[in-house]
Amino acid sequence: MPDSVSRPAASPASPAPAHPHAATLKRLEHSSGRLAARAIQRMDETLPWYRAMPPEHRSWIGLVAQAGIAAFTEWFRHPEAPQAISTDVFGTAPRELTRAVTLRQTVEMVRTTIEVMESAIDDVAAPGDEAVLREALLRYAREIAFATAQVYAQAAEARGAWDARLESLVVNAVLSGEADEGTVSRAAALGWNAPEYVCVLLGTAPDGDSELTVEAIRRAARHAKLQVLTGVLGSRLVVIAGGSDNPLAVAKSLIGPYAAGPVVAGPVVPDLLAATRSAAAAAAGLRASAAWQDAPRPVLADDLLPERAMASDPAARDQLVEEIYRPLQEAGSALLETLSVYLEQASSLEGAARMLFVHPNTVRYRLRRVTDVTGWSPSDVRSAFTLRIALILGRLAAAEQRS
């Protein structure tokens, strides 16, 4: 019979080391429920916003207070172990709590709970452990303060990312001409208060972080007391601005963050749904701006009407015909004839008067009437160019109508 193999006897499991302040830990565990109830009672007595809250929100705060005290007990049991305070304490309440309770209110809630725990140290701590428990509470209060800041910072980042996506959807819908009531609702969720006057600005976005550009636009808008929805779409910086009936003044107040190059302001429209027209005009103006090398910066989309018309913008062509040619046509053939001769033949009052067989004062009077009717002065070089393009387009439209 083979010799039996001898094996060492299994040693019994060594017991866990006793806590150096076991008596205080045990008393703290037994007092957790009472401390949480006292903290909630203190909040009800001293915090008016807590009393005004609906029962559901108060119950969430009660859960957070209980979790905070329980987390402190665990902290006292293992002071050196890494612990996720934010998860242990604030994980008991739903994410909506950060919207229902402000950061200031949360700080007041945490302060009240810590004060209740601090006032109970002499009762909870075993004889001789008062200083130890007080020091542990101070360290825990520091950690809970950092945890509170972390929770609200994460919530703010999540809301900021969501708001940025929502704002991008609104800006893209306006720029693409697809704005609808859903777009208005999204804008309202971003704080857009439906201002009376709205215009769209377009220009080149600067290189670098687009978030910094957007924030710079918002700072400039706050300084100018304007509402804005903005975003960087590709290489373009788009701003939907509300609150002013002067698009050129709006563009000048917000032009700082734009990169070098033309910045075009669309016409003022009454609301966000109509902003698609302003955006279309601004986009057409930005495409055609290369044709006017001496254009001011910023420039109105309406000041680029002749370039836009030559760049095949049907809206610009219609606007030139409807706002210049048709009114002149309705004012009488004498105005059209005089303007045509002045712009295309003579380029002077005396020359036009000789060709028309009238006195130069008659030509001068008719040209003033042209200015009154159209808003464009034939004596100004730029306005004369616009009037000449309008005459050409009007004649083409009339020919098409006859045919």
XYZ file of C-alpha atoms in Angstrom:
403
model
C 0.000 0.000 0.000
C 1.611 3.299 -1.065
C 2.533 5.825 1.490
C -0.062 8.545 1.849
C 0.964 12.003 0.670
C 1.030 14.412 3.507
C -0.642 17.811 2.878
C -0.413 20.896 5.051
C -3.541 21.662 6.959
C -5.561 24.601 5.573
C -5.204 27.671 7.719
C -8.425 29.338 8.741
C -9.274 32.646 6.969
C -7.793 35.560 8.812
C -10.465 37.869 10.191
C -10.814 41.366 8.732
C -9.011 43.970 10.791
C -11.277 45.784 13.162
C -12.128 49.390 12.409
C -10.101 51.745 14.597
C -13.283 53.576 15.549
C -15.744 50.695 15.466
C -17.983 52.105 18.194
C -18.406 55.418 16.407
C -19.028 53.638 13.098
C -21.741 51.496 14.654
C -23.444 54.504 16.264
C -23.218 56.371 12.952
C -24.918 53.478 11.134
C -27.735 53.414 13.680
C -28.195 57.202 13.470
C -28.321 57.541 9.666
C -32.104 57.408 9.378
C -32.627 59.879 12.219
C -30.065 62.312 10.780
C -31.659 62.178 7.328
C -35.108 62.904 8.803
C -33.677 65.804 10.806
C -31.964 67.217 7.684
C -35.229 67.103 5.722
C -37.053 68.770 8.608
C -34.399 71.508 8.760
C -34.731 72.124 5.009
C -38.486 72.406 5.371
C -38.027 74.971 8.152
C -35.286 77.118 6.599
C -35.526 76.798 2.798
C -38.625 78.461 1.282
C -37.934 77.026 -2.188
C -38.008 73.511 -0.725
C -41.454 74.067 0.815
C -42.772 75.427 -2.484
C -41.686 72.377 -4.460
C -44.109 69.660 -5.588
C -44.052 66.446 -3.514
C -42.189 64.519 -6.208
C -39.257 66.915 -6.181
C -39.170 66.976 -2.360
C -39.017 63.190 -2.336
C -36.048 63.278 -4.721
C -34.237 65.712 -2.430
C -35.036 63.482 0.559
C -33.451 60.550 -1.279
C -30.360 62.629 -2.012
C -30.059 63.640 1.676
C -30.370 60.017 2.807
C -27.850 58.896 0.207
C -25.456 61.640 1.317
C -25.512 60.499 4.924
C -25.190 56.837 3.902
C -22.244 57.753 1.677
C -20.591 59.511 4.610
C -20.988 56.369 6.703
C -19.269 54.361 3.956
C -16.622 57.068 3.669
C -15.940 56.834 7.415
C -15.707 53.032 7.174
C -13.135 53.134 4.338
C -11.622 56.656 4.282
C -8.765 55.683 1.961
C -10.783 53.704 -0.577
C -11.639 55.483 -3.867
C -15.340 56.258 -3.876
C -17.566 57.843 -6.531
C -19.330 60.393 -4.373
C -21.338 61.844 -7.267
C -22.696 58.400 -8.177
C -23.383 57.348 -4.589
C -25.212 60.540 -3.648
C -26.744 62.046 -6.776
C -27.271 58.760 -8.593
C -30.353 58.116 -6.439
C -32.283 60.970 -8.095
C -33.269 61.175 -11.757
C -31.343 63.393 -14.158
C -34.256 65.849 -14.270
C -33.356 66.935 -10.719
C -30.586 69.175 -12.111
C -33.274 71.074 -14.021
C -35.784 71.189 -11.178
C -33.193 72.261 -8.582
C -30.646 74.968 -9.343
C -26.995 74.756 -8.356
C -27.538 77.405 -5.659
C -30.414 75.396 -4.190
C -28.329 72.221 -4.239
C -25.537 73.996 -2.373
C -28.052 75.136 0.268
C -29.381 71.578 0.552
C -25.878 70.120 0.999
C -24.949 72.840 3.518
C -28.080 72.157 5.578
C -27.397 68.394 5.632
C -23.756 68.911 6.644
C -24.807 71.335 9.402
C -27.268 68.761 10.805
C -24.577 66.085 10.781
C -22.066 68.436 12.389
C -24.488 69.374 15.166
C -24.953 65.672 15.978
C -21.234 64.810 16.269
C -21.189 64.924 20.047
C -24.162 62.541 20.203
C -23.000 60.134 17.505
C -19.277 59.894 18.194
C -18.051 57.486 20.848
C -16.250 59.167 23.758
C -12.907 60.445 22.525
C -13.792 60.171 18.812
C -15.409 63.603 18.435
C -12.363 65.169 16.797
C -11.899 62.213 14.445
C -15.528 62.300 13.304
C -15.438 66.069 12.866
C -12.306 65.883 10.712
C -13.843 63.109 8.592
C -16.978 65.222 8.091
C -14.891 68.201 6.977
C -13.050 66.097 4.401
C -16.311 64.577 3.231
C -17.891 68.050 2.889
C -15.038 69.030 0.592
C -15.564 65.950 -1.559
C -19.335 66.412 -1.712
C -18.796 70.014 -2.852
C -16.610 68.815 -5.719
C -19.157 66.101 -6.540
C -21.956 68.692 -6.688
C -19.944 70.839 -9.087
C -19.189 67.794 -11.225
C -22.859 66.775 -11.504
C -23.974 70.229 -12.589
C -21.005 70.655 -14.930
C -21.860 67.385 -16.674
C -25.505 68.416 -16.925
C -24.509 71.807 -18.352
C -22.217 70.162 -20.907
C -24.984 67.763 -21.956
C -27.474 70.618 -22.291
C -24.909 72.698 -24.163
C -24.233 69.901 -26.642
C -27.958 69.331 -27.140
C -28.628 73.055 -27.551
C -25.814 73.305 -30.106
C -27.339 70.496 -32.172
C -30.788 72.061 -31.881
C -29.479 75.478 -32.910
C -27.681 73.945 -35.874
C -30.956 72.358 -37.012
C -32.747 75.717 -36.804
C -30.026 77.597 -38.679
C -29.820 74.915 -41.367
C -33.609 74.895 -41.823
C -33.681 78.666 -42.320
C -30.729 78.644 -44.701
C -32.149 75.785 -46.784
C -35.603 77.357 -46.978
C -37.248 74.502 -45.041
C -38.268 76.384 -41.883
C -41.670 75.384 -40.502
C -43.560 75.476 -37.214
C -41.228 72.803 -35.863
C -38.316 75.140 -36.500
C -40.105 77.886 -34.556
C -40.672 75.479 -31.638
C -37.004 74.466 -31.585
C -35.957 78.098 -31.616
C -38.318 78.827 -28.716
C -36.674 76.008 -26.746
C -33.358 77.806 -27.271
C -34.752 81.038 -25.797
C -35.762 82.756 -29.068
C -38.538 85.158 -28.028
C -40.006 85.834 -31.483
C -38.625 89.366 -32.023
C -40.493 91.693 -34.348
C -37.631 92.206 -36.816
C -35.359 89.440 -38.153
C -32.506 89.411 -40.658
C -29.837 86.910 -41.711
C -26.104 87.603 -42.018
C -23.727 85.475 -44.072
C -19.975 85.549 -44.380
C -16.873 83.407 -44.171
C -16.197 81.595 -40.910
C -12.733 82.027 -39.395
C -10.347 79.108 -39.026
C -10.172 77.430 -35.648
C -12.702 76.285 -33.088
C -16.238 77.023 -34.309
C -17.515 77.049 -30.724
C -15.283 80.025 -29.942
C -16.654 81.818 -33.004
C -20.235 81.148 -31.969
C -19.529 82.380 -28.442
C -17.955 85.556 -29.840
C -21.116 86.209 -31.873
C -23.238 85.724 -28.755
C -21.119 88.170 -26.748
C -21.414 90.778 -29.497
C -25.176 90.186 -29.674
C -25.574 90.659 -25.922
C -23.652 93.923 -26.147
C -25.881 95.087 -29.029
C -29.044 93.858 -27.247
C -29.925 91.477 -30.081
C -31.257 87.933 -30.111
C -29.243 85.554 -32.266
C -29.284 82.012 -33.548
C -25.942 81.188 -35.086
C -23.797 78.401 -36.401
C -20.900 77.517 -38.680
C -22.103 75.562 -41.711
C -19.152 74.444 -43.790
C -17.067 77.532 -44.480
C -19.929 79.966 -43.798
C -20.779 81.707 -40.556
C -24.553 82.174 -40.386
C -26.276 84.534 -37.955
C -30.035 84.932 -37.607
C -30.441 88.196 -35.715
C -33.612 89.611 -34.213
C -34.530 92.846 -32.520
C -33.551 95.601 -34.987
C -35.116 96.960 -38.177
C -31.708 98.136 -39.460
C -29.858 95.168 -41.013
C -26.744 97.220 -41.775
C -26.437 98.301 -38.131
C -26.945 94.682 -37.050
C -24.198 93.509 -39.402
C -21.777 96.185 -38.182
C -22.342 95.210 -34.536
C -21.772 91.494 -35.234
C -19.059 91.623 -37.900
C -16.096 91.154 -35.535
C -15.975 87.317 -35.445
C -16.246 86.954 -39.255
C -13.163 86.120 -41.293
C -11.845 88.461 -43.970
C -14.100 88.767 -46.985
C -17.608 89.976 -47.748
C -20.341 89.908 -45.120
C -23.848 90.207 -46.557
C -26.975 91.202 -44.625
C -30.318 89.996 -45.922
C -33.407 92.204 -45.770
C -35.476 92.562 -42.605
C -38.453 90.188 -42.354
C -41.179 89.970 -39.693
C -40.448 86.574 -38.126
C -38.382 83.399 -38.159
C -40.515 81.655 -40.783
C -39.973 84.561 -43.179
C -36.239 84.516 -42.411
C -35.829 82.009 -45.245
C -36.298 84.933 -47.663
C -33.645 86.975 -45.899
C -31.297 83.975 -45.900
C -31.852 83.340 -49.617
C -31.098 86.987 -50.437
C -27.974 86.976 -48.255
C -26.730 83.719 -49.810
C -27.292 85.046 -53.339
C -25.531 88.279 -52.393
C -22.551 86.376 -50.977
C -22.232 84.371 -54.215
C -22.427 87.511 -56.377
C -20.284 89.758 -54.167
C -17.130 88.949 -56.139
C -18.536 90.982 -59.039
C -18.456 94.193 -56.967
C -14.878 94.469 -55.828
C -15.362 97.834 -54.123
C -18.407 96.726 -52.155
C -18.524 97.982 -48.563
C -18.151 95.539 -45.688
C -20.749 94.703 -44.567
C -23.040 95.132 -47.541
C -26.793 94.793 -47.902
C -28.111 92.031 -50.142
C -30.368 94.623 -51.805
C -27.329 96.710 -52.730
C -26.093 93.698 -54.703
C -29.283 93.358 -56.770
C -27.656 93.966 -60.177
C -24.843 91.476 -59.493
C -27.334 88.949 -58.163
C -29.514 89.382 -61.237
C -26.532 88.852 -63.535
C -25.621 85.756 -61.507
C -29.031 84.239 -62.359
C -30.844 84.999 -59.098
C -34.530 85.026 -60.112
C -35.583 86.792 -56.913
C -33.221 89.684 -57.663
C -34.485 89.951 -61.229
C -38.092 90.012 -60.066
C -37.277 92.583 -57.399
C -35.576 94.922 -59.875
C -38.494 94.689 -62.270
C -41.182 95.048 -59.611
C -39.528 97.778 -57.551
C -37.981 99.888 -60.335
C -39.275 99.166 -63.834
C -42.963 98.659 -63.031
C -43.321 101.820 -60.882
C -41.608 103.871 -63.597
C -43.856 102.332 -66.216
C -46.925 103.185 -64.175
C -45.676 106.747 -63.571
C -45.754 107.490 -67.286
C -43.681 106.902 -70.381
C -41.856 110.236 -69.975
C -39.919 109.005 -66.943
C -38.851 105.783 -68.622
C -37.863 107.562 -71.807
C -35.925 110.289 -69.987
C -34.117 107.793 -67.759
C -33.247 105.612 -70.730
C -31.835 108.487 -72.758
C -29.919 109.870 -69.755
C -28.325 106.522 -68.848
C -27.762 104.938 -72.216
C -27.253 107.830 -74.632
C -26.287 111.183 -73.239
C -25.047 110.766 -69.647
C -25.607 114.486 -69.080
C -28.585 116.755 -68.473
C -27.890 118.988 -71.469
C -27.286 116.079 -73.833
C -30.456 114.321 -72.729
C -32.418 117.574 -73.084
C -31.187 118.011 -76.670
C -32.078 114.436 -77.589
C -35.518 114.734 -75.999
C -36.127 118.282 -77.328
C -36.934 119.582 -73.853
C -35.389 122.077 -71.451
C -32.601 120.775 -69.134
C -34.749 121.727 -66.133
C -37.401 119.332 -67.436
C -34.830 116.540 -67.518
C -33.666 117.500 -64.031
C -37.249 117.399 -62.739
C -37.951 114.012 -64.332
C -34.789 112.508 -62.877
C -35.786 113.745 -59.444
C -39.136 112.020 -59.997
C -37.258 108.820 -60.875
C -35.472 109.061 -57.532
C -38.775 109.643 -55.703
C -40.456 106.700 -57.432
C -37.644 104.134 -57.187
C -35.383 105.306 -54.349
C -32.356 105.151 -56.673
C -30.678 108.355 -57.944
C -29.602 108.405 -61.618
C -26.831 110.892 -60.778
C -25.095 108.360 -58.491
C -22.818 105.968 -60.383
C -23.805 102.880 -58.423
C -27.517 103.711 -58.497
C -27.315 104.456 -62.220
C -25.871 100.965 -62.776
C -28.737 99.413 -60.814
C -31.337 101.456 -62.727
C -29.811 100.461 -66.052
C -29.932 96.749 -65.204
C -33.554 97.181 -64.057
C -34.470 98.808 -67.390
C -32.898 95.934 -69.326
C -34.666 93.293 -67.245
C -37.979 95.153 -67.462
C -37.817 95.316 -71.216
C -36.996 91.617 -71.412
C -39.923 90.805 -69.124
C -42.244 92.978 -71.209
C -41.061 91.250 -74.395
C -41.699 87.841 -72.875
C -45.147 88.949 -71.790
C -46.016 90.143 -75.325
C -44.781 86.948 -76.913
